[in-house]
Each structure stands twice: as structure tokens, then as C-alpha cells.
Short mmCIF file of C-alpha atoms in Angstrom, two decimals:
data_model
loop_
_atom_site.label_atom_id
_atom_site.label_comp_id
_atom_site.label_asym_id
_atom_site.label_seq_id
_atom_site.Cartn_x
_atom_site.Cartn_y
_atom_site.Cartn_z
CA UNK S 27 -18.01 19.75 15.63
CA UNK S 28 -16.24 18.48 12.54
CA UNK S 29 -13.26 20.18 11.16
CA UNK S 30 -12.66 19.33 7.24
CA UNK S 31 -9.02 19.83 6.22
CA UNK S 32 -7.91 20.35 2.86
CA UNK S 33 -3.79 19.79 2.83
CA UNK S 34 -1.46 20.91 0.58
CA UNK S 35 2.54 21.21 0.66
CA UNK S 36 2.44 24.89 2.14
CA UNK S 37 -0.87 25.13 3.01
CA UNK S 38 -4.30 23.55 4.76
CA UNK S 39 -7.88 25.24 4.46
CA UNK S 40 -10.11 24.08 6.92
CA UNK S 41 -14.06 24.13 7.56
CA UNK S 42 -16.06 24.09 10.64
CA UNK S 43 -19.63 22.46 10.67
CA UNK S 44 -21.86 21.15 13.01
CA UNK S 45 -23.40 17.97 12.91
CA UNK S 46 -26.26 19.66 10.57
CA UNK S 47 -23.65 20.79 8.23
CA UNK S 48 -24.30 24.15 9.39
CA UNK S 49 -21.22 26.59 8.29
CA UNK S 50 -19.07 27.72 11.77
CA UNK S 51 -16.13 28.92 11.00
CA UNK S 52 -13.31 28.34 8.11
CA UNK S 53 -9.79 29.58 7.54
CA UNK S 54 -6.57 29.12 5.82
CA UNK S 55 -3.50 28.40 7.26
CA UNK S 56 0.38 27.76 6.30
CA UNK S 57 2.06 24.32 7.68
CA UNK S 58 4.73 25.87 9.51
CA UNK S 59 4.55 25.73 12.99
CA UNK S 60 3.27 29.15 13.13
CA UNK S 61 0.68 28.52 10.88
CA UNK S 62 -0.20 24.99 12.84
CA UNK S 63 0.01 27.42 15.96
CA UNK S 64 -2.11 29.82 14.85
CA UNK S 65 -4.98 26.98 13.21
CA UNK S 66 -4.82 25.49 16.94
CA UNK S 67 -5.69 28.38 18.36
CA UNK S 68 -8.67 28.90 15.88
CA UNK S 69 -10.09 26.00 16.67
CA UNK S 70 -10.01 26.15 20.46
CA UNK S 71 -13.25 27.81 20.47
CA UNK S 72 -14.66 24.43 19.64
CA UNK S 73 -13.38 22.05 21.90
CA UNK S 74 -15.67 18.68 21.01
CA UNK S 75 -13.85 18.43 18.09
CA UNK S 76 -13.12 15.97 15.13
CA UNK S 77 -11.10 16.19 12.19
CA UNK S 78 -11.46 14.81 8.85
CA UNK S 79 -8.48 14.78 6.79
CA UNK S 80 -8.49 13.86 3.11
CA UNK S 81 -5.91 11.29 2.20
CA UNK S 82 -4.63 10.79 5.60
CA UNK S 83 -1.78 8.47 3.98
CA UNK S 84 -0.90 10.67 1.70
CA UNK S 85 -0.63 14.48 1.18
CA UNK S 86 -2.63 14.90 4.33
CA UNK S 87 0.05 12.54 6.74
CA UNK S 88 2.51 14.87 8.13
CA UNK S 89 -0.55 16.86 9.45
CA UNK S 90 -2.42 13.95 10.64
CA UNK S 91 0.17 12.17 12.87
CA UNK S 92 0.60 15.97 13.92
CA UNK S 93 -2.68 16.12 15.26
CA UNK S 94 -2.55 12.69 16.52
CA UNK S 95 0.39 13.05 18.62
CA UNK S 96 -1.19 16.32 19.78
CA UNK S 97 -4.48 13.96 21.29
CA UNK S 98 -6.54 15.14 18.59
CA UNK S 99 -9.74 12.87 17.19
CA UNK S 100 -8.69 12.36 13.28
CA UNK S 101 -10.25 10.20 11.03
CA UNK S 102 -9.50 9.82 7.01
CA UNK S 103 -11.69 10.74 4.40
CA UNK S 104 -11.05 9.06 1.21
CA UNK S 105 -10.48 11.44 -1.66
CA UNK S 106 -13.11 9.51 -3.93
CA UNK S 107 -16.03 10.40 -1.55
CA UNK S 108 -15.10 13.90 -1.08
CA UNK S 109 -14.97 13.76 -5.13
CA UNK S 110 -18.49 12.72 -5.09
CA UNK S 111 -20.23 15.00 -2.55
CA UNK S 112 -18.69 17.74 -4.38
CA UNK S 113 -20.15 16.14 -7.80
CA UNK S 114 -23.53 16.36 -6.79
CA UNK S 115 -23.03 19.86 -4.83
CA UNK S 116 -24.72 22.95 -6.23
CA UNK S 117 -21.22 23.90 -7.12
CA UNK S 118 -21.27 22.02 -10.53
CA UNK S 119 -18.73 20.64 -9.74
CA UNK S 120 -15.87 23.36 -8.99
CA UNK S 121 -12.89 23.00 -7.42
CA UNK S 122 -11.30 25.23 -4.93
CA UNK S 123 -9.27 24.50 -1.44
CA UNK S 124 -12.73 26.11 0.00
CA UNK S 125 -14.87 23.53 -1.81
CA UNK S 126 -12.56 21.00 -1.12
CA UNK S 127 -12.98 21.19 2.74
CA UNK S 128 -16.77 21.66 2.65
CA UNK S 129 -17.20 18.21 0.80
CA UNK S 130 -14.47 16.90 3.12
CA UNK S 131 -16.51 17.95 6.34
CA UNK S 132 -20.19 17.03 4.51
CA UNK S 133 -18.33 13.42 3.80
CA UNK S 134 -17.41 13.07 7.90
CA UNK S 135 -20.72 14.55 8.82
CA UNK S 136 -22.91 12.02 6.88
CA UNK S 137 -20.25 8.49 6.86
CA UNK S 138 -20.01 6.14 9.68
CA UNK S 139 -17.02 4.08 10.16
CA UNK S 140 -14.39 6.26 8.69
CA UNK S 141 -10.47 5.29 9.59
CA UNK S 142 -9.85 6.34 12.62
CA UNK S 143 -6.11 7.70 13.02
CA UNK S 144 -4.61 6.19 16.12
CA UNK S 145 -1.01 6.73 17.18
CA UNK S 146 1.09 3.59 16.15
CA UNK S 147 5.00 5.00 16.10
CA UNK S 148 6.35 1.73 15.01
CA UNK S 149 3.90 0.81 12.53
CA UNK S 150 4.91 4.87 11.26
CA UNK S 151 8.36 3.79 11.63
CA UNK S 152 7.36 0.62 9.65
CA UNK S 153 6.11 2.31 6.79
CA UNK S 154 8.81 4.95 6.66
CA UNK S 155 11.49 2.02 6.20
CA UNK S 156 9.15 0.24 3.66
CA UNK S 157 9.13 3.36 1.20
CA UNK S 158 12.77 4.05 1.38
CA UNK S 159 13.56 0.05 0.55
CA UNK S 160 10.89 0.98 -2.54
CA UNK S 161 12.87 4.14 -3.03
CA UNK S 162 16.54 2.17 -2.93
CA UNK S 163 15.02 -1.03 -5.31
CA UNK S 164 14.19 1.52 -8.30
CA UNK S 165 17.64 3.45 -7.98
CA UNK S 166 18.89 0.13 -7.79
CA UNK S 167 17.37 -0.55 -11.23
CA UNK S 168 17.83 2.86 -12.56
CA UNK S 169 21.60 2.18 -11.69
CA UNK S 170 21.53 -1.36 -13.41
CA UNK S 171 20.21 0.06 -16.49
CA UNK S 172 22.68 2.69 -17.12
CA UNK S 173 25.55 0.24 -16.41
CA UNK S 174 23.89 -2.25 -19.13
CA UNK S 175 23.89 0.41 -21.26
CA UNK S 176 27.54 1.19 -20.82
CA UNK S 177 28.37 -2.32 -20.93
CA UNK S 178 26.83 -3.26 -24.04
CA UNK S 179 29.06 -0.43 -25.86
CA UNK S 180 32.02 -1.41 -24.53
CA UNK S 181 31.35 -4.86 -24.76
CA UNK S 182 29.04 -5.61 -27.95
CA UNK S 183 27.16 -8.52 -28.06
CA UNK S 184 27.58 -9.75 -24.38
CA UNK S 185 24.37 -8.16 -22.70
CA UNK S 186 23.98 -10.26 -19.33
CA UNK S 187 20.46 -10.11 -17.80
CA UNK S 188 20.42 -9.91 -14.06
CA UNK S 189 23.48 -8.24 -13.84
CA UNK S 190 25.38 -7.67 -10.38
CA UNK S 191 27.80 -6.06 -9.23
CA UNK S 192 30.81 -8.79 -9.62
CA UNK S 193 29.80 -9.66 -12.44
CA UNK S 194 29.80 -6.12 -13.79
CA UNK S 195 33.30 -6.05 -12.34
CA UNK S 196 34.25 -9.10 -14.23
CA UNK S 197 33.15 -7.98 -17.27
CA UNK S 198 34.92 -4.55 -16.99
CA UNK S 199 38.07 -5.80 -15.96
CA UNK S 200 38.51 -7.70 -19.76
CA UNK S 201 38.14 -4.05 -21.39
CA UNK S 202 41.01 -1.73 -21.98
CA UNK S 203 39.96 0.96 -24.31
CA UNK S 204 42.62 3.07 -25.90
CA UNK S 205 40.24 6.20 -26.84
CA UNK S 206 38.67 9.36 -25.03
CA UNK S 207 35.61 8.00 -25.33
CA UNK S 208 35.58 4.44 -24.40
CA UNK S 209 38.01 5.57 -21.72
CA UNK S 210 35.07 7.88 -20.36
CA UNK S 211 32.32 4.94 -20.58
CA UNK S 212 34.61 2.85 -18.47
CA UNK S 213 35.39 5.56 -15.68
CA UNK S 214 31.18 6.01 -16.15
CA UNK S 215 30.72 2.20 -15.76
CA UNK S 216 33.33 2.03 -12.90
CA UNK S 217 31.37 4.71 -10.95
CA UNK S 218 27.92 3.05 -11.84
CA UNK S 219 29.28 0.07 -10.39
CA UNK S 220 30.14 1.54 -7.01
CA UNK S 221 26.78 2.98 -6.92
CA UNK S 222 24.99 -0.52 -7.57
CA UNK S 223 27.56 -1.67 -4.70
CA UNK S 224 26.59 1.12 -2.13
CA UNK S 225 22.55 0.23 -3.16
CA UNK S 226 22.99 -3.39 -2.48
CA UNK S 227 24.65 -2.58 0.56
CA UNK S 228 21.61 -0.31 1.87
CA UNK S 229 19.10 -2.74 0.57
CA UNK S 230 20.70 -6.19 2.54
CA UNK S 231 20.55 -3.40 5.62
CA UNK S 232 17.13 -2.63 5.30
CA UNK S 233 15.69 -6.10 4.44
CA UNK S 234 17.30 -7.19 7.80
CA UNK S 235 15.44 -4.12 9.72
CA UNK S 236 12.21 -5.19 7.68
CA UNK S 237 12.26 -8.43 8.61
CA UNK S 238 13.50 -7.55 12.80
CA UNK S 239 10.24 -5.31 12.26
CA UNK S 240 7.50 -7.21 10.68
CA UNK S 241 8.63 -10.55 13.52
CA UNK S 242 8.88 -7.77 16.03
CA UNK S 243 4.87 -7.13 15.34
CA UNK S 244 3.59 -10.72 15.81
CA UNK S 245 3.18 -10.96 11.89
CA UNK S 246 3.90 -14.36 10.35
CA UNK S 247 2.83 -12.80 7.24
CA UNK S 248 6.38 -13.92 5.62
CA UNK S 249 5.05 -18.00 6.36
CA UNK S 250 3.63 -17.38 2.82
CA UNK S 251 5.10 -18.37 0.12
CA UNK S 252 6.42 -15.72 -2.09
CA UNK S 253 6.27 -13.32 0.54
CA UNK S 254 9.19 -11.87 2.26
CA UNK S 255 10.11 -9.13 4.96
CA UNK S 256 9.58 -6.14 2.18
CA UNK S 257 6.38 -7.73 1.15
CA UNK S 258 4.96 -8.59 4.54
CA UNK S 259 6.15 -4.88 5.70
CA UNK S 260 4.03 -3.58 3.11
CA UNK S 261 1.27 -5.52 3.47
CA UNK S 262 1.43 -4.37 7.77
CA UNK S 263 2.38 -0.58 6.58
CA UNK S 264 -0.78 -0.14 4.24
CA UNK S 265 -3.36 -2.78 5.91
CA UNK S 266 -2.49 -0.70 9.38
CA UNK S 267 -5.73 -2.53 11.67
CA UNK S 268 -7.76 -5.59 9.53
CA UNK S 269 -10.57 -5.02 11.43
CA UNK S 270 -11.30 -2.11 9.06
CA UNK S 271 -12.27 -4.51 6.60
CA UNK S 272 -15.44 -6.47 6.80
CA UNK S 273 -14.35 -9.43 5.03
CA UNK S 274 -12.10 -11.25 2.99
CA UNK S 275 -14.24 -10.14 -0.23
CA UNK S 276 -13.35 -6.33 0.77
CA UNK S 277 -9.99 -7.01 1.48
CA UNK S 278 -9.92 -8.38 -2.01
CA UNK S 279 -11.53 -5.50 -3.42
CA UNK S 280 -9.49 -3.06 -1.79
CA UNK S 281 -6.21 -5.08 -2.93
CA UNK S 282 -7.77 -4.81 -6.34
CA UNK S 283 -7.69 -8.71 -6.93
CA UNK S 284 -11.54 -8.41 -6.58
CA UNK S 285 -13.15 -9.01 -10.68
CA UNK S 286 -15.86 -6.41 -11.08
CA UNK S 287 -18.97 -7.22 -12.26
CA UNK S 288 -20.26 -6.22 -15.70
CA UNK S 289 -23.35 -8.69 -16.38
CA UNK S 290 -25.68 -7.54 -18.51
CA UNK S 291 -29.14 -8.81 -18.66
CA UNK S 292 -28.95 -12.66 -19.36
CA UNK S 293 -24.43 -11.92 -19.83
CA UNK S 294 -22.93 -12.52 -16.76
CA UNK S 295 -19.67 -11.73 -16.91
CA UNK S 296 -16.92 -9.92 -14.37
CA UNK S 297 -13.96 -7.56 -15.68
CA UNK S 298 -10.62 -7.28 -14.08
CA UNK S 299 -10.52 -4.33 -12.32
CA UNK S 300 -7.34 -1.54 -12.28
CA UNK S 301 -8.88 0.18 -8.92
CA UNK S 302 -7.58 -0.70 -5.69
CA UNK S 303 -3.89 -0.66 -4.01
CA UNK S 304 -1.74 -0.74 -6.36
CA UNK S 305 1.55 -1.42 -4.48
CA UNK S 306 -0.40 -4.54 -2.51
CA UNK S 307 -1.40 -5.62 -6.06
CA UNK S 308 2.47 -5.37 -6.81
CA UNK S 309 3.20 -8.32 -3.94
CA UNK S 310 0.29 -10.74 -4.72
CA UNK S 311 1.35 -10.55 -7.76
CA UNK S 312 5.14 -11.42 -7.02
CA UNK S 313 3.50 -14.08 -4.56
CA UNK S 314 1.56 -15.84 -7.41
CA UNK S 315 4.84 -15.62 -9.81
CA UNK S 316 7.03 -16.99 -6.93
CA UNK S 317 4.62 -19.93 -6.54
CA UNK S 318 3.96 -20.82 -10.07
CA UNK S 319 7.79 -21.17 -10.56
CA UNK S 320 7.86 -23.76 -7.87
CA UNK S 321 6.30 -26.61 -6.76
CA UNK S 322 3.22 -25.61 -3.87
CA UNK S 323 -0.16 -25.03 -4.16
CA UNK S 324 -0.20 -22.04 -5.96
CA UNK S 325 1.12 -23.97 -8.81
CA UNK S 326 -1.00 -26.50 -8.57
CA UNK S 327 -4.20 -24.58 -8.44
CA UNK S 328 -3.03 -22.25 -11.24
CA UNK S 329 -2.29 -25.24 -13.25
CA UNK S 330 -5.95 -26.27 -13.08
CA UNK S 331 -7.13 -23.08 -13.52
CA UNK S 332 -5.24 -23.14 -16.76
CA UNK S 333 -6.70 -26.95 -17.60
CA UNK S 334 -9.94 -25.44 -17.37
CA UNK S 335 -9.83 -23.17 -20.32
CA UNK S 336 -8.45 -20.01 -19.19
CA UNK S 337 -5.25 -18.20 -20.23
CA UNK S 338 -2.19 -18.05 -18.69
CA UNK S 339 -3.03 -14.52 -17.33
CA UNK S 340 -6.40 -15.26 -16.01
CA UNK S 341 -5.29 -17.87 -14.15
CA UNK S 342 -2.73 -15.48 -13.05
CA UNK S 343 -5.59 -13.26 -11.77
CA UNK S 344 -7.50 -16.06 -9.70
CA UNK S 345 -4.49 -17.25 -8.14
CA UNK S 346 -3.96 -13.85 -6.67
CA UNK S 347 -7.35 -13.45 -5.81
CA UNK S 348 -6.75 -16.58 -3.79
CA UNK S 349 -3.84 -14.96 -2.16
CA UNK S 350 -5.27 -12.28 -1.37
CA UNK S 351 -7.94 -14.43 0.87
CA UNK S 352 -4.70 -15.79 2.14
CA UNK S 353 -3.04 -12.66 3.54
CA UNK S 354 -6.26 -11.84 4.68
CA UNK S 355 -6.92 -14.74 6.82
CA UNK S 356 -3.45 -14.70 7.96
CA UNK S 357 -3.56 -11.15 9.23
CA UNK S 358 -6.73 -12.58 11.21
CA UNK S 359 -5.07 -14.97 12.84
CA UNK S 360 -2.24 -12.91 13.68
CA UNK S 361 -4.85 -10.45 15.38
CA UNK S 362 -6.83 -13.44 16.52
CA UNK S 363 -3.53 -14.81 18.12
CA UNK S 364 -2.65 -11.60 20.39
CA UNK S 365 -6.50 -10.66 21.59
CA UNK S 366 -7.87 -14.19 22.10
CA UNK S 367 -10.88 -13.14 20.35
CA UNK S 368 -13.18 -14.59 17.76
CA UNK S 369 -12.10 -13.79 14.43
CA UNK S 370 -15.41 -14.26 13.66
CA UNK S 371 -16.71 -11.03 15.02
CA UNK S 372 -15.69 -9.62 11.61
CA UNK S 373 -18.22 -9.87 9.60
CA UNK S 374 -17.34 -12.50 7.31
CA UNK S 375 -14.14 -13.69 8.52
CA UNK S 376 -13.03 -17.02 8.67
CA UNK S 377 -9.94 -18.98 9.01
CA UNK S 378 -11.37 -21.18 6.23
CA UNK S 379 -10.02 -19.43 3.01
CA UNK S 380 -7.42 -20.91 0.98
CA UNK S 381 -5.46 -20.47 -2.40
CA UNK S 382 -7.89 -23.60 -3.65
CA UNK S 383 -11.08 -22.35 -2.21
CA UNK S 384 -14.35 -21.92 -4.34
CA UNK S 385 -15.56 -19.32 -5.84
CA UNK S 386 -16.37 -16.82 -3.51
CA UNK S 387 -19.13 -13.42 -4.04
CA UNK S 388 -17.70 -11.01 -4.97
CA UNK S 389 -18.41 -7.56 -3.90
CA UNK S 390 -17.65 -4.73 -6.18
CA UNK S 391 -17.18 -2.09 -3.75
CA UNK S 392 -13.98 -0.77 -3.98
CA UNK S 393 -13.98 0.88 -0.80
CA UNK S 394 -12.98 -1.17 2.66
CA UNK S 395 -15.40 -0.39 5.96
CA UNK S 396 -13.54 0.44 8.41
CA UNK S 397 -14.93 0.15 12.32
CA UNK S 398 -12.75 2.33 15.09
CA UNK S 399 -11.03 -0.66 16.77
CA UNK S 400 -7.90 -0.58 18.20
CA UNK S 401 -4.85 -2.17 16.72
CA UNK S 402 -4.84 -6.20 16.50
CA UNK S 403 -0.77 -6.31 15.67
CA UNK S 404 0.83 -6.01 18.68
CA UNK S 405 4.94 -6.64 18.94
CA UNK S 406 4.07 -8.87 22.04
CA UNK S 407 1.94 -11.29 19.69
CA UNK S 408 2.58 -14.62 20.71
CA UNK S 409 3.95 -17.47 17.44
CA UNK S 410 1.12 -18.91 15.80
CA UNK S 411 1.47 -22.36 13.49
CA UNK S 412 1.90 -21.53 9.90
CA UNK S 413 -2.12 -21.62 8.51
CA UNK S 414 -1.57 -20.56 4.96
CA UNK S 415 -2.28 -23.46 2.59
CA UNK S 416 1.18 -22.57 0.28
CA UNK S 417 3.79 -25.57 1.93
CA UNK S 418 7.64 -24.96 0.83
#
């Protein structure tokens, strides 16, 4: 039987079908631990059960690693399929929780390979540290901000970009206003400055933690260059198991480095595409700038890139697509390294891809296919040599 979950904040409505998608039961319930109680016990009457949670990584998590601790069979059902069984329902269309978990249950009735939800506390603890370093880095430059802004009226005309928090110190200390107001903006600018202190403070903690974490998995993710502990934590708190992907050219299209094609008749031509993570778009990106400021590979291949005719930000774009083969075929290796099994079982994975590699197809699905496999990180992996083509 599969149970389709529709979460919320204060509330889940759930679905029962066979494998037919024959209606057996449905209910809503709150997400206290009454209300997870009481859905527990509703369900019991069905005891070859499987559950398929929409957005199992995001409004649907705490319930998910609930019902994974609990020994449950979960799996994730993208929100964009769920969107399109209910598009070409005889619903026209309408949206209600009710809706919303019959879609959900049709999508795990009639999809194979769906994510399956395994229990992985440190790779949850992993991802919980990874957010709040996200969290910390924008209060960080929310707190940067208003300081500048403080500064630059108490000191016209000497705006420093970059600013931390000794030199905002050494900046205040040369100002003595006399009245109520520039008094105020340097008590304001004195307290900003002890929160920039206190941010800096959490953020050198938790980049330590990140990086104990990522080595602690077997990753040598952070061998790239451009890629550090937060990057690398990322990369291990969204990726979760590689096998899910079926090749490089997925991974690509799923990191939204993947151009999507629009040829038209004789035209062919590709588009860059917005879909995709966005957050692991955020560190190829800071990969490729880190690179292109210094002297490796990245640089090098962007440069030609750039010989060849194309502008500065479409060379941009292919050197992140490269990177994105690069992480890819790391993470390979890394799983490679702890089962001592052929990478090449994936299809389409290979050890091969590089930041200066041709061309390859590109596939412009922008969903990944995941298998049930069990996790390839393990914090026993073994070192592996470096394999990425970016030297220091």
C-alpha cells in the first residue's frame, strides 16, 4: 500500500491507495505527537506499507526522518511531478491538501526509482550545521552593511570595502562626535561591531566542525580548488548518495550547470538554464571565480573558452559545467574508494571527466534518477590521491 503525505507546518493529509490507485483510506492529521500518534495508528491496518512524502528535504523533513527513525519505508516525491499528475487530473487542475496527496500517492504508484529515505544521523547532523553556517554568513553581511552605513556618516568619504571588524574598530576610534546624534551612530556602530565580532567568532567555529565533518565522511571533496569545508559540506548535505544520479550529465542538470536545449529546425542552439539547485549552483560558481583569479586549470580553460569567441560570462558558464563533472567524478571516487566497486556500474560514470574535457551530451532533464542504494560516503572511507584536474 502507498501512503501519500501532504505536509504542512501544523498539519499532514494523507491518502491510502493500492497499487491500482484504488482509494483505501485518507485522513488529516496535526504534527504533534498526538496527531503523529493518532496517524500511526490509522495506518496500522495496512501494514505493507510505503510512504511518499512530497519534498522530503523540505517542508516534508521533520516528518520524514520521523518516520525513518520509526523503521518506516519513505521515499521522496518531487513536488514538480506531483504538480504534473495533478495537471492532467480530471480536477482541472485544483488545489487542495486532499488533491495534493492523491497526486502524491498516483506519482509513487506509477515512478520507479524514487529517493529512498534512509537513516544517515550524521549526514542530518551535516546538513543541520551547513544551514546554520548559511544562516550566520548572511547576518554576517546584514551586520556589515549596517555598520558601512554608519560608518560612511560618521566618516564621509572613507567607505572601505571588505570591512572587518578591526578595521571597523580602527576607523571608529578616530571619531569623537560632540552631538546627540552622531553620538547615537557611534554607540549603534560600536554595538554593530560586537555583533560582526560574535558572527566571526561562530563562523571560524563552525568552519572547523565543517571541515572535522566533511574529512570525517571520507570526502576529499575540499582537494578542489575553490572548494572548501562549507562548500564540500554542501555539496555532501544536498548530493546525500551519488548513486541516485545516472551520470555526470544528470548531475549537471540537477546542479543546473546543464545548457538546455532550444534548437529549432535547422537552429541549434542551447539556453542557460535557471532550474536546478540553486545553492550547489552558488559553489560551482564560487569554484570557477576562485580559479579564474588564480593560476590552475580553470583559468586556463576559461581563458580559451574566452579566445574562442565567447563572453566573459559564457565562459563563466562552461567552466562550471566542467566543475560540475568534477565534483561529480570526485564524489565517485570517494564512493568508489570505500566499496571497492566499479564506478562504472553507474550508468555513465567515469573517472575520465575533467574541467578541459569535450563537449559532452547534454541531457535536458532536470530531474536526477535515483536507484535505492545504500550510502557510498562512509566516515571509515579510506584517503584517496587527489583526481581532480584543478592543481594549486
Amino acid at each position: 500500500m502507498i501512503i501519500g503525505v501532504d505536509p504542512h507546518k501544523m498539519s499532514v493529509t494523507i491518502e491510502v491507495v493500492d497499487t491500482h490507485e484504488r482509494l483505501l483510506g485518507s485522513g488529516r492529521f496535526e504534527t504533534t505527537n498526538a496527531g503523529y500518534a493518532a496517524m500511526q495508528r490509522y495506518v496500522k491496518q495496512w501494514p505493507d506499507r510505503l510512504w511518499a512524502v512530497e519534498g522530503a528535504n523540505g517542508a516534508g523533513r521533520p516528518l520524514a526522518q520521523r518516520l525513518v527513525a520509526a523503521g518506516e519505508q519513505v521515499v521522496d516525491v518531487p513536488a514538480k511531478l506531483a504538480a504534473r499528475v495533478r495537471l492532467f487530473d480530471t480536477g482541472h487542475n485544483r488545489k487542495t491538501d486532499a488533491l495534493d496527496a492523491h497526486s502524491i500517492a498516483v506519482v509513487a504508484a506509477r515512478t520507479e526509482g524514487l529517493r529512498v529515505l534512509v537513516e544517515d544521523g550524521e549526514l542530518e547532523a551535516l546538513r543541520m550545521l551547513t544551514d546554520r553556517r548559511d544562516e550566520l554568513a548572511h547576518q554576517r553581511v546584514q551586520t556589515v552593511n549596517r555598520l558601512q552605513r554608519l560608518l560612511s556618516e560618521l566618516l564621509p568619504g572613507q567607505r572601505k570595502r571588505d570591512l572587518s571588524a578591526a578595521q571597523a574598530k580602527a576607523m571608529l576610534a578616530t571619531v569623537r562626535p560632540r552631538d546627540i546624534a552622531g553620538k547615537t551612530r557611534r554607540r549603534m556602530a560600536a554595538e554593530e561591531i560586537a555583533d560582526l565580532v560574535a558572527v566571526d567568532a561562530k563562523l571560524k567555529k563552525i568552519k572547523a566542525e565543517l571541515k572535522a565533518a566533511v574529512t570525517a565522511r571520507g570526502s576529499h571533496l575540499m582537494d578542489i580548488y575553490g572548494i572548501g569545508p562549507a562548500g564540500a559540506a554542501r555539496v555532501l548535505a544536498d548530493v546525500g548518495d551519488v548513486a541516485r544520479f545516472a551520470d555526470r550529465n544528470r548531475f549537471a542538470s540537477w546542479t543546473g550547470t546543464a545548457p538546455l536545449d532550444a534548437s529549432s529546425g535547422e537552429q541549434a542552439r542551447h539556453r542557460l538554464s535557471r532550474a536546478g539547485n540553486r545553492r550547489m549552483n552558488h559553489v560551482l560558481h564560487v569554484a570557477a571565480i576562485v580559479q579564474i583569479r588564480h593560476d590552475t586549470e580553470g583559468r586556463a580553460y576559461y581563458r580559451r573558452k574566452f579566445a574562442a569567441g565567447k563572453t566573459p560570462m559564457e565562459a563563466l558558464r562552461c567552466l562550471k559545467r566542467r566543475l560540475s563533472d568534477v565534483v561529480y567524478r570526485q564524489l565517485i571516487a570517494d564512493a568508489h574508494q570505500h566499496d571497492g566497486a566499479d564506478p562504472g556500474g553507474h550508468c555513465g560514470a567515469a573517472l575520465q571527466s575533467s574541467a578541459v574535457d569535450s563537449h559532452p551530451l547534454i541531457d535536458t532533464s532536470d530531474q536526477p534518477l535515483p536507484e535505492p542504494a545504500n550510502p557510498t560516503l562512509r566516515p571509515e572511507s579510506d584517503p584517496v590521491k587527489d583526481l581532480v584536474p584543478s592543481t594549486r
